[in-house]
Amino acid sequence: MLRFLRREPGFYRNTWMLALPIILQNLITTSLGFVDTFMVGLLGQPELSAVTAANTPIFLVQIIIFGLLSGLSVLVSQYWGKHDTEAINRCMGIALYTGVSLAALIALALFLAPRQVMALVTDNALLIRLGAPYLRIVGISYVFNTASSVYVGVQRSTENPAMGLTVFTISMVLNTFLNYVLIFGKFGAPALGITGAALATLTARVVEFAVTFLYALRDRRVPLAPAALLHPGTAFVGDFLKYSTPVLVNDSLWGLGTTLITAVIGHMAISEEMLAAYAIMGNIEKFSTVACYGISGASAVIVGKRIGQGASKEEVYEVSWCMLLLTVLVGLVVSASLAALLPTVFIPYLYPLFHLEGLSLEIAATMCVVFVFMMPTKAFDITNISGVLRAGGDVRVSAVIDVGSVWLVALPITALSALVFEAPVALVCLGIQAEGLSKVPLGIWRLRSRKWINDVTREGTS
């Protein structure tokens, strides 16, 4: 197995050149998101729990966007291998029409019925009252974010991940500054609390969109082709739907399953403590997986480009296993680091910083212990599902593996342990992370079949 790690000269340099900007982008986004969580946490545990609950439907929007971009990358990376920029514009146009329309519909629902949506996540009246104004405003921001993310995804799939790093850094720095101003009422602004956090997010997303649009007008690597962008053509719509719809459905159903897991937590007798601990663990998990998502993004580009260039199935298979082994090694290093940080940093310093005490602190520590053991499987799953299998065009089977593991493993275990049997917190936390237990063996089975390696680009488009 380790023989797959022996690659040609320059391979790892190219891999890290692709992965590092994605890692830095995710690291900056996660760091500033951590600061946002800290600022809201300073308002109190109920406010932190309310924003965690409110962000649950927002998470579903983010997952839909991610699914759309994953499907887009399947086509764009292979067209980039053929340097067909007109076809790339057509794919981007379809993604914009689809993504912005979906985001607008969800934003409208969140704006018109925020309390009803909050009630689906938690039955705690205080959390519903605190979170509804936040949800109404922040949903609008993702209409702008969807448009920006589609273009950034195209640039990433054409070997320019640094563009996204720049755009999202500007957006998140502005978001954090405005959070400080509007949450606490600095520089003469009113102290708006949770509502101020939502307004800060909306403003930052509008600026993010403006920066992206100006960059797109000036870019010459993948120049905009208005005719292809605005009128993609039915043939390309067919291609996009064939390879993107399963990915979009995959990530939407996966996100819905994960959202329901959060809703289960929100309906526990100790929902406030669980949601507060879950918010902190969410940030720790994001920090822990930034490198894995960077390798996954690089894998999608490398595997897709190799297929577009006509590489043999065996070559694609070996390159894919190289990327998977690389991300598992990273996962093991992260697990060891978290195991060392939990007793030395998290319990004595980090958790009290967010006012986690007593039961909340105990739950947060338990969540971290479970995650330490599951991290290597999560690393493998991230690169396998989002990187390798999708880049190979195997969107249907990867969707079955991804969605089935949440709906048939993680969600039932969490619901039964939390609401039916009222099991110890450790078993509930294991249920939350249990999807990796089935994804890994199923993923390995699919990889070894080699049936997932397909050329998904249309003939005659180069």
PDB file of N, CA and C in Angstrom, residues 6 49 235 352:
ATOM      1  N   ARG A   6       5.150   6.603  -3.516  1.00  0.00           N
ATOM      2  CA  ARG A   6       6.323   6.907  -4.348  1.00  0.00           C
ATOM      3  C   ARG A   6       5.842   7.487  -5.678  1.00  0.00           C
ATOM      4  N   SER A  49     -25.891  29.236  22.382  1.00  0.00           N
ATOM      5  CA  SER A  49     -26.726  28.102  21.989  1.00  0.00           C
ATOM      6  C   SER A  49     -27.743  28.510  20.931  1.00  0.00           C
ATOM      7  N   ALA A 235     -27.225  21.070 -24.278  1.00  0.00           N
ATOM      8  CA  ALA A 235     -26.285  19.942 -24.201  1.00  0.00           C
ATOM      9  C   ALA A 235     -25.468  20.009 -22.919  1.00  0.00           C
ATOM     10  N   PRO A 352     -13.400  27.172  29.570  1.00  0.00           N
ATOM     11  CA  PRO A 352     -13.850  28.255  30.462  1.00  0.00           C
ATOM     12  C   PRO A 352     -13.936  29.613  29.763  1.00  0.00           C
TER      13      PRO A 352
END
